Amino acid sequence: MKFVECRDYEEMSRRAAHLIAACVLMDPDCVLGLATGSSPIGTYDTLIEWYERGDLDFSKVKTVNLDEYQGLSGDNPQSYRYFMNTHLFDHVNIDKNNTNVPDGRADAQAECARYDRVIEALGGINLQLLGLGHNGHIGFNEPAEVFPKDTHCVALTQSTIDANSRLFDNIDEVPRFAYTMGIRSIMAAKKIVVVVSGEDKSEIVRTAFTGPVTPQVPASILQMHPDVTIVGDRAAFSLLRGN
Ligand code: GLP
């Protein structure tokens, strides 16, 4: 694993955007695996800036997002489809038909199976961008007894519900279930970039990336991937120093 330590959120965003931009420049019809959450927002802002400057062209890029809340439609401002539209897709020349987010309104079993077929038809993911949950989740792969391989419907843990409630009017509105890409698709990505920011992530950064590989800490599996770059700010890396 490669660790890129940055001064702050802004530098972290720029460094992660560089890796994504390099992928798009080298391979204009690449498949990007994308994430939601507050960590990648600055990365998307930077990509938009470079697009506006004329340095990036998304017209042939295809994307596949990690996850979606069950029950939310794409026009619900809390949905991840809405997040992606407003934070990236609406601001660059990507063809929305080439963007994929699980459909939170569709039947769980059928939608999860469909999503795996979509990923397969795209031929896999060139670069997967990830955030990191406080309990080590990636996408919505929550701590479990085994690493879930395929896209599946997951019951969110209380810590995830609590963490994500900041984005809802009240905690009762946070959906209890979500559809998430499985660990197999994430691990099959050629390149993985993780963005982590803030002291509140420092403990899980240390546990996930220097501790044992276990499905109780889903992100720990990334230690086994041949091309992972963790881009983080000083605060998130603070407990790694001296290791
Ligand atoms: C959510 C998302 C994850 C994301 C995580 C961390 O639960 N499903 O994909 O990585 O939150 O979010 P943040 O970057 O806001 O800390």
PDB file of C-alpha atoms and ligand atoms in Angstrom:
ATOM      1  CA  MET A   1       0.000   0.000   0.000  1.00  0.00           C
ATOM      2  CA  LYS A   2       1.157   3.482  -0.746  1.00  0.00           C
ATOM      3  CA  PHE A   3       0.427   6.273   1.737  1.00  0.00           C
ATOM      4  CA  VAL A   4       0.321   9.842   0.462  1.00  0.00           C
ATOM      5  CA  GLU A   5       0.286  12.222   3.398  1.00  0.00           C
ATOM      6  CA  CYS A   6      -1.160  15.638   2.678  1.00  0.00           C
ATOM      7  CA  ARG A   7      -1.234  18.872   4.643  1.00  0.00           C
ATOM      8  CA  ASP A   8      -4.983  19.196   4.647  1.00  0.00           C
ATOM      9  CA  TYR A   9      -8.285  18.277   2.955  1.00  0.00           C
ATOM     10  CA  GLU A  10      -7.531  20.541  -0.006  1.00  0.00           C
ATOM     11  CA  GLU A  11      -4.209  18.906  -0.801  1.00  0.00           C
ATOM     12  CA  MET A  12      -5.738  15.458  -0.261  1.00  0.00           C
ATOM     13  CA  SER A  13      -8.456  16.319  -2.772  1.00  0.00           C
ATOM     14  CA  ARG A  14      -5.951  17.535  -5.339  1.00  0.00           C
ATOM     15  CA  ARG A  15      -3.712  14.473  -4.978  1.00  0.00           C
ATOM     16  CA  ALA A  16      -6.658  12.094  -5.353  1.00  0.00           C
ATOM     17  CA  ALA A  17      -7.931  14.086  -8.333  1.00  0.00           C
ATOM     18  CA  HIS A  18      -4.501  13.759  -9.970  1.00  0.00           C
ATOM     19  CA  LEU A  19      -4.754   9.970  -9.833  1.00  0.00           C
ATOM     20  CA  ILE A  20      -8.256   9.990 -11.323  1.00  0.00           C
ATOM     21  CA  ALA A  21      -7.309  12.557 -13.976  1.00  0.00           C
ATOM     22  CA  ALA A  22      -4.298  10.445 -14.968  1.00  0.00           C
ATOM     23  CA  CYS A  23      -6.608   7.469 -15.444  1.00  0.00           C
ATOM     24  CA  VAL A  24      -9.007   9.489 -17.637  1.00  0.00           C
ATOM     25  CA  LEU A  25      -6.191  11.025 -19.672  1.00  0.00           C
ATOM     26  CA  MET A  26      -4.466   7.694 -20.313  1.00  0.00           C
ATOM     27  CA  ASP A  27      -7.692   5.856 -21.039  1.00  0.00           C
ATOM     28  CA  PRO A  28     -10.529   8.212 -22.078  1.00  0.00           C
ATOM     29  CA  ASP A  29     -13.152   5.454 -21.993  1.00  0.00           C
ATOM     30  CA  CYS A  30     -12.100   4.085 -18.630  1.00  0.00           C
ATOM     31  CA  VAL A  31     -14.479   2.806 -15.965  1.00  0.00           C
ATOM     32  CA  LEU A  32     -14.313   4.786 -12.741  1.00  0.00           C
ATOM     33  CA  GLY A  33     -15.706   3.336  -9.527  1.00  0.00           C
ATOM     34  CA  LEU A  34     -17.005   6.254  -7.493  1.00  0.00           C
ATOM     35  CA  ALA A  35     -17.888   6.903  -3.872  1.00  0.00           C
ATOM     36  CA  THR A  36     -20.061   9.297  -1.905  1.00  0.00           C
ATOM     37  CA  GLY A  37     -19.562  10.856   1.524  1.00  0.00           C
ATOM     38  CA  SER A  38     -17.823  14.046   2.560  1.00  0.00           C
ATOM     39  CA  SER A  39     -14.316  12.744   1.871  1.00  0.00           C
ATOM     40  CA  PRO A  40     -14.488  12.722  -1.974  1.00  0.00           C
ATOM     41  CA  ILE A  41     -16.401  16.013  -2.415  1.00  0.00           C
ATOM     42  CA  GLY A  42     -13.193  18.054  -2.758  1.00  0.00           C
ATOM     43  CA  THR A  43     -11.839  15.510  -5.236  1.00  0.00           C
ATOM     44  CA  TYR A  44     -14.946  15.947  -7.392  1.00  0.00           C
ATOM     45  CA  ASP A  45     -14.719  19.754  -7.098  1.00  0.00           C
ATOM     46  CA  THR A  46     -11.139  19.577  -8.354  1.00  0.00           C
ATOM     47  CA  LEU A  47     -12.078  17.341 -11.288  1.00  0.00           C
ATOM     48  CA  ILE A  48     -14.846  19.810 -12.213  1.00  0.00           C
ATOM     49  CA  GLU A  49     -12.325  22.652 -12.075  1.00  0.00           C
ATOM     50  CA  TRP A  50      -9.954  20.817 -14.410  1.00  0.00           C
ATOM     51  CA  TYR A  51     -12.833  19.947 -16.738  1.00  0.00           C
ATOM     52  CA  GLU A  52     -13.865  23.612 -16.876  1.00  0.00           C
ATOM     53  CA  ARG A  53     -10.292  24.571 -17.626  1.00  0.00           C
ATOM     54  CA  GLY A  54     -10.391  22.207 -20.613  1.00  0.00           C
ATOM     55  CA  ASP A  55      -7.926  19.679 -19.211  1.00  0.00           C
ATOM     56  CA  LEU A  56     -10.323  16.767 -18.792  1.00  0.00           C
ATOM     57  CA  ASP A  57     -12.899  15.160 -21.047  1.00  0.00           C
ATOM     58  CA  PHE A  58     -15.486  12.836 -19.513  1.00  0.00           C
ATOM     59  CA  SER A  59     -17.463  12.219 -22.687  1.00  0.00           C
ATOM     60  CA  LYS A  60     -16.427   8.572 -22.946  1.00  0.00           C
ATOM     61  CA  VAL A  61     -15.918   7.831 -19.264  1.00  0.00           C
ATOM     62  CA  LYS A  62     -18.159   5.252 -17.626  1.00  0.00           C
ATOM     63  CA  THR A  63     -18.835   5.182 -13.912  1.00  0.00           C
ATOM     64  CA  VAL A  64     -20.160   2.727 -11.412  1.00  0.00           C
ATOM     65  CA  ASN A  65     -20.973   3.834  -7.880  1.00  0.00           C
ATOM     66  CA  LEU A  66     -20.500   1.749  -4.795  1.00  0.00           C
ATOM     67  CA  ASP A  67     -23.840   1.960  -3.113  1.00  0.00           C
ATOM     68  CA  GLU A  68     -27.298   3.424  -2.598  1.00  0.00           C
ATOM     69  CA  TYR A  69     -29.795   3.613   0.239  1.00  0.00           C
ATOM     70  CA  GLN A  70     -32.703   1.230  -0.109  1.00  0.00           C
ATOM     71  CA  GLY A  71     -36.009   2.952  -0.718  1.00  0.00           C
ATOM     72  CA  LEU A  72     -34.672   6.291  -1.954  1.00  0.00           C
ATOM     73  CA  SER A  73     -35.284   7.373  -5.532  1.00  0.00           C
ATOM     74  CA  GLY A  74     -32.647   9.236  -7.502  1.00  0.00           C
ATOM     75  CA  ASP A  75     -34.446  12.565  -7.121  1.00  0.00           C
ATOM     76  CA  ASN A  76     -34.392  12.341  -3.327  1.00  0.00           C
ATOM     77  CA  PRO A  77     -31.691  14.795  -2.168  1.00  0.00           C
ATOM     78  CA  GLN A  78     -30.432  12.193   0.337  1.00  0.00           C
ATOM     79  CA  SER A  79     -29.892   9.549  -2.326  1.00  0.00           C
ATOM     80  CA  TYR A  80     -26.433   8.776  -3.623  1.00  0.00           C
ATOM     81  CA  ARG A  81     -27.646   9.197  -7.219  1.00  0.00           C
ATOM     82  CA  TYR A  82     -28.629  12.764  -6.328  1.00  0.00           C
ATOM     83  CA  PHE A  83     -25.267  13.274  -4.593  1.00  0.00           C
ATOM     84  CA  MET A  84     -23.365  12.142  -7.684  1.00  0.00           C
ATOM     85  CA  ASN A  85     -25.447  14.292 -10.021  1.00  0.00           C
ATOM     86  CA  THR A  86     -25.025  17.419  -7.925  1.00  0.00           C
ATOM     87  CA  HIS A  87     -21.380  16.912  -6.914  1.00  0.00           C
ATOM     88  CA  LEU A  88     -20.011  15.728 -10.262  1.00  0.00           C
ATOM     89  CA  PHE A  89     -22.144  14.505 -13.144  1.00  0.00           C
ATOM     90  CA  ASP A  90     -24.167  17.715 -13.660  1.00  0.00           C
ATOM     91  CA  HIS A  91     -20.960  19.734 -13.954  1.00  0.00           C
ATOM     92  CA  VAL A  92     -18.914  17.750 -16.474  1.00  0.00           C
ATOM     93  CA  ASN A  93     -19.564  16.397 -19.969  1.00  0.00           C
ATOM     94  CA  ILE A  94     -20.273  12.848 -18.862  1.00  0.00           C
ATOM     95  CA  ASP A  95     -23.121  11.001 -20.559  1.00  0.00           C
ATOM     96  CA  LYS A  96     -25.510  10.170 -17.704  1.00  0.00           C
ATOM     97  CA  ASN A  97     -26.392   6.950 -19.534  1.00  0.00           C
ATOM     98  CA  ASN A  98     -22.834   5.886 -18.803  1.00  0.00           C
ATOM     99  CA  THR A  99     -23.213   6.449 -15.052  1.00  0.00           C
ATOM    100  CA  ASN A 100     -24.430   3.685 -12.774  1.00  0.00           C
ATOM    101  CA  VAL A 101     -25.766   3.837  -9.219  1.00  0.00           C
ATOM    102  CA  PRO A 102     -27.868   1.033  -7.732  1.00  0.00           C
ATOM    103  CA  ASP A 103     -31.585   1.801  -7.928  1.00  0.00           C
ATOM    104  CA  GLY A 104     -32.706   2.146  -4.312  1.00  0.00           C
ATOM    105  CA  ARG A 105     -36.349   1.733  -5.299  1.00  0.00           C
ATOM    106  CA  ALA A 106     -35.896  -1.601  -7.043  1.00  0.00           C
ATOM    107  CA  ASP A 107     -36.398  -5.023  -5.479  1.00  0.00           C
ATOM    108  CA  ALA A 108     -33.293  -5.992  -3.511  1.00  0.00           C
ATOM    109  CA  GLN A 109     -32.519  -9.362  -5.025  1.00  0.00           C
ATOM    110  CA  ALA A 110     -33.184  -8.356  -8.621  1.00  0.00           C
ATOM    111  CA  GLU A 111     -31.318  -5.057  -8.308  1.00  0.00           C
ATOM    112  CA  CYS A 112     -28.224  -6.574  -6.698  1.00  0.00           C
ATOM    113  CA  ALA A 113     -28.040  -9.245  -9.419  1.00  0.00           C
ATOM    114  CA  ARG A 114     -28.562  -6.600 -12.114  1.00  0.00           C
ATOM    115  CA  TYR A 115     -25.806  -4.429 -10.665  1.00  0.00           C
ATOM    116  CA  ASP A 116     -23.271  -7.244 -10.755  1.00  0.00           C
ATOM    117  CA  ARG A 117     -24.193  -7.832 -14.402  1.00  0.00           C
ATOM    118  CA  VAL A 118     -23.654  -4.115 -15.111  1.00  0.00           C
ATOM    119  CA  ILE A 119     -20.168  -4.215 -13.559  1.00  0.00           C
ATOM    120  CA  GLU A 120     -19.331  -7.369 -15.495  1.00  0.00           C
ATOM    121  CA  ALA A 121     -20.585  -5.900 -18.769  1.00  0.00           C
ATOM    122  CA  LEU A 122     -18.383  -2.849 -18.216  1.00  0.00           C
ATOM    123  CA  GLY A 123     -15.421  -5.202 -18.059  1.00  0.00           C
ATOM    124  CA  GLY A 124     -14.473  -4.307 -14.496  1.00  0.00           C
ATOM    125  CA  ILE A 125     -13.241  -1.101 -12.912  1.00  0.00           C
ATOM    126  CA  ASN A 126     -10.045   0.717 -13.858  1.00  0.00           C
ATOM    127  CA  LEU A 127      -9.868   2.907 -10.783  1.00  0.00           C
ATOM    128  CA  GLN A 128     -12.011   2.628  -7.673  1.00  0.00           C
ATOM    129  CA  LEU A 129     -12.280   5.644  -5.382  1.00  0.00           C
ATOM    130  CA  LEU A 130     -13.178   4.826  -1.770  1.00  0.00           C
ATOM    131  CA  GLY A 131     -13.955   6.608   1.458  1.00  0.00           C
ATOM    132  CA  LEU A 132     -13.634   4.860   4.792  1.00  0.00           C
ATOM    133  CA  GLY A 133     -16.369   4.448   7.388  1.00  0.00           C
ATOM    134  CA  HIS A 134     -15.526   4.811  11.080  1.00  0.00           C
ATOM    135  CA  ASN A 135     -16.086   1.094  11.558  1.00  0.00           C
ATOM    136  CA  GLY A 136     -13.927   0.239   8.540  1.00  0.00           C
ATOM    137  CA  HIS A 137     -16.735  -0.090   6.026  1.00  0.00           C
ATOM    138  CA  ILE A 138     -16.048   0.464   2.334  1.00  0.00           C
ATOM    139  CA  GLY A 139     -19.088   1.228   0.227  1.00  0.00           C
ATOM    140  CA  PHE A 140     -21.649  -0.124   2.636  1.00  0.00           C
ATOM    141  CA  ASN A 141     -19.777  -3.368   3.297  1.00  0.00           C
ATOM    142  CA  GLU A 142     -20.253  -3.388   7.042  1.00  0.00           C
ATOM    143  CA  PRO A 143     -18.255  -5.504   9.529  1.00  0.00           C
ATOM    144  CA  ALA A 144     -19.324  -9.128   9.061  1.00  0.00           C
ATOM    145  CA  GLU A 145     -18.325 -12.738   9.583  1.00  0.00           C
ATOM    146  CA  VAL A 146     -17.125 -13.097   6.005  1.00  0.00           C
ATOM    147  CA  PHE A 147     -16.212 -10.656   3.246  1.00  0.00           C
ATOM    148  CA  PRO A 148     -19.399 -10.310   1.160  1.00  0.00           C
ATOM    149  CA  LYS A 149     -18.417 -10.925  -2.453  1.00  0.00           C
ATOM    150  CA  ASP A 150     -21.323  -9.735  -4.559  1.00  0.00           C
ATOM    151  CA  THR A 151     -23.611  -6.731  -4.612  1.00  0.00           C
ATOM    152  CA  HIS A 152     -25.969  -7.243  -1.707  1.00  0.00           C
ATOM    153  CA  CYS A 153     -28.545  -5.616   0.513  1.00  0.00           C
ATOM    154  CA  VAL A 154     -27.059  -4.765   3.889  1.00  0.00           C
ATOM    155  CA  ALA A 155     -28.546  -3.760   7.232  1.00  0.00           C
ATOM    156  CA  LEU A 156     -26.632  -0.654   8.265  1.00  0.00           C
ATOM    157  CA  THR A 157     -24.949  -0.746  11.663  1.00  0.00           C
ATOM    158  CA  GLN A 158     -25.953   1.725  14.336  1.00  0.00           C
ATOM    159  CA  SER A 159     -22.582   3.511  14.043  1.00  0.00           C
ATOM    160  CA  THR A 160     -23.141   4.055  10.308  1.00  0.00           C
ATOM    161  CA  ILE A 161     -26.711   5.239  10.893  1.00  0.00           C
ATOM    162  CA  ASP A 162     -25.432   7.646  13.572  1.00  0.00           C
ATOM    163  CA  ALA A 163     -22.576   8.920  11.383  1.00  0.00           C
ATOM    164  CA  ASN A 164     -24.801   9.443   8.345  1.00  0.00           C
ATOM    165  CA  SER A 165     -27.646  11.028  10.312  1.00  0.00           C
ATOM    166  CA  ARG A 166     -25.795  14.364  10.113  1.00  0.00           C
ATOM    167  CA  LEU A 167     -26.952  14.576   6.512  1.00  0.00           C
ATOM    168  CA  PHE A 168     -30.629  13.959   7.324  1.00  0.00           C
ATOM    169  CA  ASP A 169     -33.145  16.165   9.170  1.00  0.00           C
ATOM    170  CA  ASN A 170     -33.356  13.570  11.923  1.00  0.00           C
ATOM    171  CA  ILE A 171     -32.008  10.105  12.614  1.00  0.00           C
ATOM    172  CA  ASP A 172     -35.345   8.395  11.953  1.00  0.00           C
ATOM    173  CA  GLU A 173     -35.075   9.413   8.312  1.00  0.00           C
ATOM    174  CA  VAL A 174     -31.826   7.506   7.753  1.00  0.00           C
ATOM    175  CA  PRO A 175     -32.656   4.359   5.774  1.00  0.00           C
ATOM    176  CA  ARG A 176     -31.813   1.159   7.654  1.00  0.00           C
ATOM    177  CA  PHE A 177     -30.808  -0.803   4.556  1.00  0.00           C
ATOM    178  CA  ALA A 178     -28.622  -0.157   1.552  1.00  0.00           C
ATOM    179  CA  TYR A 179     -27.451  -1.870  -1.621  1.00  0.00           C
ATOM    180  CA  THR A 180     -23.699  -2.094  -1.944  1.00  0.00           C
ATOM    181  CA  MET A 181     -21.167  -3.426  -4.356  1.00  0.00           C
ATOM    182  CA  GLY A 182     -19.391  -6.426  -2.843  1.00  0.00           C
ATOM    183  CA  ILE A 183     -15.762  -6.847  -1.928  1.00  0.00           C
ATOM    184  CA  ARG A 184     -15.062  -8.947  -5.036  1.00  0.00           C
ATOM    185  CA  SER A 185     -15.822  -6.080  -7.446  1.00  0.00           C
ATOM    186  CA  ILE A 186     -13.875  -3.606  -5.324  1.00  0.00           C
ATOM    187  CA  MET A 187     -10.850  -5.906  -5.091  1.00  0.00           C
ATOM    188  CA  ALA A 188     -11.029  -6.624  -8.841  1.00  0.00           C
ATOM    189  CA  ALA A 189     -10.473  -2.933  -9.621  1.00  0.00           C
ATOM    190  CA  LYS A 190      -7.069  -2.408 -11.225  1.00  0.00           C
ATOM    191  CA  LYS A 191      -6.271   0.532  -9.023  1.00  0.00           C
ATOM    192  CA  ILE A 192      -7.800   1.689  -5.736  1.00  0.00           C
ATOM    193  CA  VAL A 193      -7.573   5.177  -4.245  1.00  0.00           C
ATOM    194  CA  VAL A 194      -8.824   5.776  -0.690  1.00  0.00           C
ATOM    195  CA  VAL A 195      -9.420   9.303   0.606  1.00  0.00           C
ATOM    196  CA  VAL A 196      -9.370   9.863   4.368  1.00  0.00           C
ATOM    197  CA  SER A 197      -9.503  13.106   6.254  1.00  0.00           C
ATOM    198  CA  GLY A 198      -9.746  14.227   9.850  1.00  0.00           C
ATOM    199  CA  GLU A 199      -8.611  13.011  13.225  1.00  0.00           C
ATOM    200  CA  ASP A 200     -11.799  11.046  13.742  1.00  0.00           C
ATOM    201  CA  LYS A 201     -10.551   8.667  11.013  1.00  0.00           C
ATOM    202  CA  SER A 202      -7.064   8.195  12.509  1.00  0.00           C
ATOM    203  CA  GLU A 203      -7.948   5.159  14.627  1.00  0.00           C
ATOM    204  CA  ILE A 204      -9.666   3.272  11.813  1.00  0.00           C
ATOM    205  CA  VAL A 205      -6.872   4.194   9.382  1.00  0.00           C
ATOM    206  CA  ARG A 206      -4.382   2.527  11.710  1.00  0.00           C
ATOM    207  CA  THR A 207      -6.602  -0.489  12.403  1.00  0.00           C
ATOM    208  CA  ALA A 208      -7.645  -1.082   8.802  1.00  0.00           C
ATOM    209  CA  PHE A 209      -4.307  -0.578   7.110  1.00  0.00           C
ATOM    210  CA  THR A 210      -1.815  -1.860   9.681  1.00  0.00           C
ATOM    211  CA  GLY A 211      -3.929  -4.337  11.665  1.00  0.00           C
ATOM    212  CA  PRO A 212      -5.047  -7.876  10.857  1.00  0.00           C
ATOM    213  CA  VAL A 213      -7.026  -8.572   7.684  1.00  0.00           C
ATOM    214  CA  THR A 214     -10.491  -9.479   8.894  1.00  0.00           C
ATOM    215  CA  PRO A 215     -14.089  -9.107   7.683  1.00  0.00           C
ATOM    216  CA  GLN A 216     -14.736  -7.363  11.012  1.00  0.00           C
ATOM    217  CA  VAL A 217     -12.807  -4.470   9.440  1.00  0.00           C
ATOM    218  CA  PRO A 218     -13.846  -4.651   5.776  1.00  0.00           C
ATOM    219  CA  ALA A 219     -11.251  -2.123   4.539  1.00  0.00           C
ATOM    220  CA  SER A 220      -8.452  -4.320   5.901  1.00  0.00           C
ATOM    221  CA  ILE A 221      -8.819  -6.511   2.792  1.00  0.00           C
ATOM    222  CA  LEU A 222      -7.284  -3.646   0.812  1.00  0.00           C
ATOM    223  CA  GLN A 223      -3.911  -4.647   2.293  1.00  0.00           C
ATOM    224  CA  MET A 224      -4.066  -7.631  -0.082  1.00  0.00           C
ATOM    225  CA  HIS A 225      -4.620  -5.517  -3.221  1.00  0.00           C
ATOM    226  CA  PRO A 226      -1.556  -4.894  -5.396  1.00  0.00           C
ATOM    227  CA  ASP A 227      -2.263  -1.238  -6.215  1.00  0.00           C
ATOM    228  CA  VAL A 228      -3.815   0.789  -3.401  1.00  0.00           C
ATOM    229  CA  THR A 229      -3.023   4.407  -2.641  1.00  0.00           C
ATOM    230  CA  ILE A 230      -4.288   5.873   0.615  1.00  0.00           C
ATOM    231  CA  VAL A 231      -4.450   9.642   0.250  1.00  0.00           C
ATOM    232  CA  GLY A 232      -4.974  11.265   3.617  1.00  0.00           C
ATOM    233  CA  ASP A 233      -4.404  14.425   5.554  1.00  0.00           C
ATOM    234  CA  ARG A 234      -2.047  14.660   8.529  1.00  0.00           C
ATOM    235  CA  ALA A 235      -4.857  14.325  11.028  1.00  0.00           C
ATOM    236  CA  ALA A 236      -6.118  11.058   9.519  1.00  0.00           C
ATOM    237  CA  PHE A 237      -2.556   9.684   9.384  1.00  0.00           C
ATOM    238  CA  SER A 238      -1.609  10.898  12.853  1.00  0.00           C
ATOM    239  CA  LEU A 239      -1.638   7.442  14.466  1.00  0.00           C
ATOM    240  CA  LEU A 240       0.453   5.916  11.666  1.00  0.00           C
ATOM    241  CA  ARG A 241       3.530   7.965  12.493  1.00  0.00           C
ATOM    242  CA  GLY A 242       6.253   5.959  14.126  1.00  0.00           C
ATOM    243  CA  ASN A 243       4.881   2.671  12.793  1.00  0.00           C
TER     244      ASN A 243
HETATM  245  C1  GLP B   1     -20.929   6.307   3.800  1.00  0.00           C
HETATM  246  C2  GLP B   1     -20.700   5.712   2.410  1.00  0.00           C
HETATM  247  C3  GLP B   1     -19.276   5.271   2.235  1.00  0.00           C
HETATM  248  C4  GLP B   1     -18.343   6.365   2.724  1.00  0.00           C
HETATM  249  C5  GLP B   1     -18.519   6.553   4.205  1.00  0.00           C
HETATM  250  C6  GLP B   1     -17.587   7.577   4.819  1.00  0.00           C
HETATM  251  O1  GLP B   1     -21.409   5.396   4.713  1.00  0.00           O
HETATM  252  N1  GLP B   1     -21.559   4.627   2.090  1.00  0.00           N
HETATM  253  O2  GLP B   1     -19.047   4.965   0.880  1.00  0.00           O
HETATM  254  O3  GLP B   1     -17.026   6.019   2.437  1.00  0.00           O
HETATM  255  O4  GLP B   1     -19.855   6.957   4.416  1.00  0.00           O
HETATM  256  O5  GLP B   1     -18.105   8.844   4.610  1.00  0.00           O
HETATM  257  P1  GLP B   1     -17.355  10.180   4.894  1.00  0.00           P
HETATM  258  O6  GLP B   1     -16.381  10.351   3.794  1.00  0.00           O
HETATM  259  O7  GLP B   1     -18.413  11.224   4.875  1.00  0.00           O
HETATM  260  O8  GLP B   1     -16.702  10.049   6.222  1.00  0.00           O
END
